[in-house]
Coordinates of C-alpha atoms in Angstrom, one line a residue:
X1 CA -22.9 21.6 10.0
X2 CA -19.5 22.3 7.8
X3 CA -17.9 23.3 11.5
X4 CA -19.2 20.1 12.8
X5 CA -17.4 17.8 9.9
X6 CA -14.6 19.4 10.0
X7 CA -14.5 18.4 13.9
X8 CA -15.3 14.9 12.7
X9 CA -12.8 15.3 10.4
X10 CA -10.0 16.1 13.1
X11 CA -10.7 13.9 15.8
X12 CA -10.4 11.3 13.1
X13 CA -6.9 12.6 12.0
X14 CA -6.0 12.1 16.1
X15 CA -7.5 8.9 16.2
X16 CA -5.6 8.0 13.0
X17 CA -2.4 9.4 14.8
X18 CA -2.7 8.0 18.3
X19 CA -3.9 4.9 17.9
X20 CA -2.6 3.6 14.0
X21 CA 0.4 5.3 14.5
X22 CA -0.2 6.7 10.7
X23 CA 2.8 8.2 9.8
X24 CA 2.6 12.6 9.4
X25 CA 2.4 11.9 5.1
X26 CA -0.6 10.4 5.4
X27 CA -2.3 11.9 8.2
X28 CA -1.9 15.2 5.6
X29 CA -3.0 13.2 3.0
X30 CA -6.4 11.7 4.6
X31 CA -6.6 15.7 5.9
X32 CA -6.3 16.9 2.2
X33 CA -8.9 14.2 1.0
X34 CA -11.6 14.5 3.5
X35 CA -11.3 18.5 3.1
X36 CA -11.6 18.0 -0.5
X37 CA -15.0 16.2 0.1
X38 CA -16.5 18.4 2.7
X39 CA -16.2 21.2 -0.1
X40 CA -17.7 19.2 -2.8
X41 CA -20.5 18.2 -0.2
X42 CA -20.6 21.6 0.8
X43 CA -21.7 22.8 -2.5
X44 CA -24.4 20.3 -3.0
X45 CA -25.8 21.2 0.2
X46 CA -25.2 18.6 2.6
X47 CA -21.8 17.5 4.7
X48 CA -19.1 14.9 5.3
X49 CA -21.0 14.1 8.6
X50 CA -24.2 13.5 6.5
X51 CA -23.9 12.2 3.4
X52 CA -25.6 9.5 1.8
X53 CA -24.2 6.9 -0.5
X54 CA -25.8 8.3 -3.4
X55 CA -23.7 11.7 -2.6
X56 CA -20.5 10.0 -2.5
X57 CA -21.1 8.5 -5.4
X58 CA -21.5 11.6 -6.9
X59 CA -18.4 12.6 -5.4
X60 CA -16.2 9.8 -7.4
X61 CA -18.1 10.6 -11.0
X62 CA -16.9 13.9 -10.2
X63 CA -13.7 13.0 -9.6
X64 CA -13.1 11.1 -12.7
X65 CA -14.9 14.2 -14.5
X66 CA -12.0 16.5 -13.8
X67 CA -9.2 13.8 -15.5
X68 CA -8.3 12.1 -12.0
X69 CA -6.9 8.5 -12.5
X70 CA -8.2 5.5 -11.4
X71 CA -5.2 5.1 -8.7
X72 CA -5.9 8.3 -7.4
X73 CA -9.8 7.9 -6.9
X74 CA -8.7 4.6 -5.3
X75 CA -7.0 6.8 -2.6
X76 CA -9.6 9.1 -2.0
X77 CA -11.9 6.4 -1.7
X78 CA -9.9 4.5 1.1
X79 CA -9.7 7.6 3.0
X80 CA -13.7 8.2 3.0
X81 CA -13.6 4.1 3.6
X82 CA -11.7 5.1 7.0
X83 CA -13.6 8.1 8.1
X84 CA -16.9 6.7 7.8
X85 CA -16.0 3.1 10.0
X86 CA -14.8 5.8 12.1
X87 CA -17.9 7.4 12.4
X88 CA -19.8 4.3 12.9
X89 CA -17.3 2.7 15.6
X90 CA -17.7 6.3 17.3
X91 CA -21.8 6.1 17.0
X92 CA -21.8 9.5 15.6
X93 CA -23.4 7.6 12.7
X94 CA -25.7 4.6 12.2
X95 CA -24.6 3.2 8.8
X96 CA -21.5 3.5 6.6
X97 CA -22.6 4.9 3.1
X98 CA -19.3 3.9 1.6
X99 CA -20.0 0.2 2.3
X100 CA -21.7 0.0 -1.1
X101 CA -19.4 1.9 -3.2
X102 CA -17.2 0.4 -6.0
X103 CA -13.2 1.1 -6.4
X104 CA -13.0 2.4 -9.5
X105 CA -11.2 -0.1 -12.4
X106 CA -8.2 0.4 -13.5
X107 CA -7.1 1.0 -16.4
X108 CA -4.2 -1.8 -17.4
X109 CA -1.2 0.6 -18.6
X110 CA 0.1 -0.9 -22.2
X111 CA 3.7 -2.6 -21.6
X112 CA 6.8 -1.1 -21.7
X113 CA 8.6 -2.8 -25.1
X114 CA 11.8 -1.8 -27.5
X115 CA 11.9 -1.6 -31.2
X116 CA 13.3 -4.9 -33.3
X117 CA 16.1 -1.9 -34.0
X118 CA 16.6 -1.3 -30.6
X119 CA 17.1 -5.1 -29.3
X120 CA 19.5 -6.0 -32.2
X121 CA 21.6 -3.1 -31.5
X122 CA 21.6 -3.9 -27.7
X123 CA 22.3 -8.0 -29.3
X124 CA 25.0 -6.7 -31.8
X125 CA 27.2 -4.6 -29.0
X126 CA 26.8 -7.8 -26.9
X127 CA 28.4 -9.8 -29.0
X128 CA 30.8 -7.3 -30.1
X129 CA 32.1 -7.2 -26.5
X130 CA 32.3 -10.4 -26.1
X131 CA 34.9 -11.6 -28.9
X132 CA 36.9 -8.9 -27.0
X133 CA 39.8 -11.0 -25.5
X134 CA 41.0 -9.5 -22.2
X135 CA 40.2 -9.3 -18.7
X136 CA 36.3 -10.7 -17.7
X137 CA 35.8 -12.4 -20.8
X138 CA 33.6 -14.6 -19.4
X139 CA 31.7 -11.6 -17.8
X140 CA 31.2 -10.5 -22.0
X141 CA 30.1 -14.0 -22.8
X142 CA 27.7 -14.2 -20.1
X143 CA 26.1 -11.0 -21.1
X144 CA 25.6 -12.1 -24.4
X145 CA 24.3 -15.9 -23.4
X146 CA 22.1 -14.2 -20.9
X147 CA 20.4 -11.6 -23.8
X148 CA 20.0 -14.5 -26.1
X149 CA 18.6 -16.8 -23.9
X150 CA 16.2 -13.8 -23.0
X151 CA 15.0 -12.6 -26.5
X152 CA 15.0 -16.3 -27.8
X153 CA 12.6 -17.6 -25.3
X154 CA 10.8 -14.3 -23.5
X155 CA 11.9 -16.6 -19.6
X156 CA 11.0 -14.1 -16.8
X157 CA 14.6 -12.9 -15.3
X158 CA 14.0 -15.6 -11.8
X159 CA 13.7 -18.6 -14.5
X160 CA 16.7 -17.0 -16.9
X161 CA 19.7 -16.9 -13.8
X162 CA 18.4 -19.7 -12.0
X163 CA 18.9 -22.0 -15.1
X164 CA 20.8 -25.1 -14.0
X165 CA 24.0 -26.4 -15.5
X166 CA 22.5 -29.4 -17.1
X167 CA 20.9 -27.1 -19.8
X168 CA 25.0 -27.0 -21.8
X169 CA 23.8 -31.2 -21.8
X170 CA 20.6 -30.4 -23.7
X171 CA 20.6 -31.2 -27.6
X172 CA 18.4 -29.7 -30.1
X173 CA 16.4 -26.1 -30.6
X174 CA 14.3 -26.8 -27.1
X175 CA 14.9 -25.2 -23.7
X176 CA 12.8 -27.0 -20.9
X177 CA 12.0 -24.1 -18.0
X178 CA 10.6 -24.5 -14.9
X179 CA 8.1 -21.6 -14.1
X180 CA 5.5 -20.7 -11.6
X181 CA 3.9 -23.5 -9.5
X182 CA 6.9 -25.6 -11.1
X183 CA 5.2 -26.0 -13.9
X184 CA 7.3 -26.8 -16.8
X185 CA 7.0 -25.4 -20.5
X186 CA 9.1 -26.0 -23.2
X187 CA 10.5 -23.0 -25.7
X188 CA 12.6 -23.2 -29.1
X189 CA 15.6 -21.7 -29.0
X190 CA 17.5 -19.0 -31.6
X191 CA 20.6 -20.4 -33.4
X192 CA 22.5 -17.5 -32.0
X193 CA 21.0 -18.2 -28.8
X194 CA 22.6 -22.1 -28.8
X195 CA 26.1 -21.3 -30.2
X196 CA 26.2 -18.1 -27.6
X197 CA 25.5 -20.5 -24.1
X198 CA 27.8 -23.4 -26.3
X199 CA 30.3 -20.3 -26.4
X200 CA 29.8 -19.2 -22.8
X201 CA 29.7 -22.7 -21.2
X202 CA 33.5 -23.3 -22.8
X203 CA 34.7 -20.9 -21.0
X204 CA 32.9 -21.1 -18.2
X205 CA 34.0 -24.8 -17.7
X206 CA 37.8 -23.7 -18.2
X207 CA 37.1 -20.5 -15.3
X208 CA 35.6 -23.2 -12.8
X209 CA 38.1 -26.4 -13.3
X210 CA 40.4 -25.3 -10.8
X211 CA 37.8 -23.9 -8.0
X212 CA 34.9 -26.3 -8.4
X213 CA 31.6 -26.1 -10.5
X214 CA 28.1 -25.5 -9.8
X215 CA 24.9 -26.2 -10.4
X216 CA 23.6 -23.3 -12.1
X217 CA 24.5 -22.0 -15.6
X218 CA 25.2 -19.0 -14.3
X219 CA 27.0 -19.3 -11.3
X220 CA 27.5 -16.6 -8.0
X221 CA 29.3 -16.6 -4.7
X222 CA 25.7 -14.7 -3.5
X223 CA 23.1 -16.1 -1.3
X224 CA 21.2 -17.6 -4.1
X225 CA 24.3 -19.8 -5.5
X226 CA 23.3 -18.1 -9.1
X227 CA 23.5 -15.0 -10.5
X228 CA 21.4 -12.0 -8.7
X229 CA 18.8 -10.5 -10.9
X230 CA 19.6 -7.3 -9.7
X231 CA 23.1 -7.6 -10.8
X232 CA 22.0 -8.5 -14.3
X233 CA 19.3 -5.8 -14.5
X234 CA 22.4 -3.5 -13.7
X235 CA 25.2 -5.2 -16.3
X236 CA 21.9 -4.8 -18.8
X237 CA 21.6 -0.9 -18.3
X238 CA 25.2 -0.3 -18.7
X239 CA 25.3 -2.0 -21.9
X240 CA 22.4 -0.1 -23.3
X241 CA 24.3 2.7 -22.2
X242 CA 26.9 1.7 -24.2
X243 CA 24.9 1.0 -27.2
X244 CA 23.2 4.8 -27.3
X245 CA 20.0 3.6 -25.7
X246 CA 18.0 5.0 -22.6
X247 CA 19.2 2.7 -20.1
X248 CA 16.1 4.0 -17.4
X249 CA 13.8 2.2 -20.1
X250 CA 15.6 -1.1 -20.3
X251 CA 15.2 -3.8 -18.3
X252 CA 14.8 -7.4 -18.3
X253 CA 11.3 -7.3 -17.9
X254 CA 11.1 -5.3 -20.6
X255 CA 12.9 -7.0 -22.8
X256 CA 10.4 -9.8 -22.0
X257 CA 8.0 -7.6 -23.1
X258 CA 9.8 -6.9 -26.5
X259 CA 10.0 -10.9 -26.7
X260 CA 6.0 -11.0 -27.0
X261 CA 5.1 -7.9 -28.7
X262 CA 7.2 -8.6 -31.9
X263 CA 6.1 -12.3 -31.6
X264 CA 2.6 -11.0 -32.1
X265 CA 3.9 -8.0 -34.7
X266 CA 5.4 -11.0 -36.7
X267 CA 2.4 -13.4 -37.0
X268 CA 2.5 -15.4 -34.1
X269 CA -1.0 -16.8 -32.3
X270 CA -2.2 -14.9 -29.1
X271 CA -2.4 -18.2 -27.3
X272 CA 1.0 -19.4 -29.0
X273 CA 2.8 -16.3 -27.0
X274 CA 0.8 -17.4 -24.2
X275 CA 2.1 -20.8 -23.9
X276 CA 5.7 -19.5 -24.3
X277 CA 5.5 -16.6 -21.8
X278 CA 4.3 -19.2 -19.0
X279 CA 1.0 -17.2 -18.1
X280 CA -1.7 -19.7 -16.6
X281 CA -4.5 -17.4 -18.0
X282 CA -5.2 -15.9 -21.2
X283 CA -6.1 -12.8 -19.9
X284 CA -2.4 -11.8 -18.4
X285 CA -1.3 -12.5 -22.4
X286 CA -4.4 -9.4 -23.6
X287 CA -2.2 -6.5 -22.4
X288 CA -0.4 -7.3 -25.8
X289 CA -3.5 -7.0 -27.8
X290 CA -2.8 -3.7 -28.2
X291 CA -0.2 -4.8 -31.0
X292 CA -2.5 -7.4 -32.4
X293 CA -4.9 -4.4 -32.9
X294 CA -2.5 -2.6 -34.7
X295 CA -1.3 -5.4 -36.8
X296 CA -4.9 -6.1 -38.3
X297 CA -5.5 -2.4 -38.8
X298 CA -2.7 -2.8 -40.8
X299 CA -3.4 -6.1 -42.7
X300 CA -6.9 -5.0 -43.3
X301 CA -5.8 -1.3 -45.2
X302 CA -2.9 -3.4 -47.1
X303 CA -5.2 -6.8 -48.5
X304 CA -9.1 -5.6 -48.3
X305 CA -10.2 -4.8 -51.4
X306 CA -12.3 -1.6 -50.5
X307 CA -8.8 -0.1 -49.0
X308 CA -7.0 -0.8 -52.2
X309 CA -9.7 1.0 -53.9
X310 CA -9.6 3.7 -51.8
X311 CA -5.8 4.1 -52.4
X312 CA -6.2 3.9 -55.9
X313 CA -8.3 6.7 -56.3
X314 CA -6.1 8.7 -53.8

């Protein structure tokens, strides 16, 4: 019966190959997979030909017994999904057993953030370099406007470079951004976040008089008409370069990141952060719980009277 599967299992490679046109990486893959549950099935003495559901199942528990992650199970599983329709579309069997079988969950992996340390260092050298006089001043300024803007009010990079010109008109502490489904929030702004676009749009209004303005508040000759996120995400990891930090962990989105996480590490109200950050749902907001948690861990061995206690008698 093994010899028999294991024909199974290469007519479906050729089927896979001829007629999806699966590229040689994954045809080796699906090979690898399927040969790694014949031998699982093997041992508990039936086959990938004629397995049950109950024996597949088996197969995933036994999978996430030996440490494989959830993404990885989630391949497996796709590939048994395939061979078995297979099977069935051939009429070598009369059922799919993996029609009733769950992908396993996901774990959601914990943001990438930066210390408070690590964003006003990245801040300070921003704004060092940009009372630099000299050539691409306004390339400096920009920088600095851009990190501001950024740490003050957590915008996803698309909302931060596609801001329009008419935000220099704006008075008072409030930014108005327009998100996803064009749904517009409003977020206070930083003092150093106000004077550094005041700063920036100075100059950028003297750069622009003689070739026309724009629209945007940060203005490109690309496609867009604004500036490319891309070329931001670049400018950003040369300046953390520049300020000692590991630019392959700093990004824009990441800085976002920082924007929540020491919003909640500060005091601030789950749903508060979630109102600010533009996410429709609550539940997007939760992967920063993970800092709440620690924060009333915290609270709770500094204030409750059976931790002070404790200390004392330590």
């Amino acid at each position: 019966m093994a010899d028999l599967s294991r024909a199974h299992i290469e007519a479906f490679l050729e089927m896979m190959s001829a007629e999806r046109g699966a590229a040689g990486n994954t045809l080796t893959s699906y090979e690898r997979d399927l040969e790694d549950l014949q031998s699982f099935l093997v041992a508990s003495n039936t086959s990938a030909l004629t397995a049950e559901s109950a024996s597949l199942s088996a197969y995933l528990a036994h999978l996430g017994a030996q440490g494989f992650a959830a993404s990885s199970q989630a391949r497996k599983l796709s590939a048994m999904r395939q061979f078995y329709k297979f099977l069935y579309a051939e009429g070598l069997r009369g059922d799919d057993p993996t029609a009733i079988l769950d992908a396993p969950k996901k774990g959601r992996s914990l943001p990438k953030i930066m210390s408070e340390d690590e964003v006003t260092r990245l801040l300070d050298l921003a704004a060092k370099e940009a009372g630099e006089a000299g050539p691409d001043q306004l390339g400096r300024l920009r920088m600095l406007a851009l990190l501001e803007l950024l740490y003050a009010t957590g915008m996803r990079v698309s909302e931060l470079v596609s801001l329009p010109i008419k935000v220099l008109d704006q008075e008072g502490r409030f930014l108005i951004i327009r998100g996803k489904g064009n749904k517009e929030r409003l977020v206070p702004l930083s003092r150093s976040a106000i004077a550094a676009v005041a700063s920036y749009g100075e100059v950028r209004r003297l750069a622009l008089a003689k070739t026309g303005d724009s629209p945007w508040l940060f203005p490109s000759t690309g496609k867009g008409g604004y500036l490319p996120r891309q070329v931001f995400a670049r400018d950003l990891k040369g300046l953390a370069a520049r300020a000692g930090l590991r630019a392959a962990a700093i990004s824009p989105h990441v800085m976002r990141h920082a924007f929540a996480s020491h919003l909640l590490q500060n005091g601030a109200d789950l749903r508060v952060v979630q109102e600010l950050l533009g996410h429709s749902d609550i539940s997007t907001t939760q992967i920063y719980t993970h800092v709440l948690e620690e924060r009333l861990r915290e609270l709770v061995q500094t204030h409750h009277p059976l931790a002070k206690q404790a200390k004392n008698r330590d």
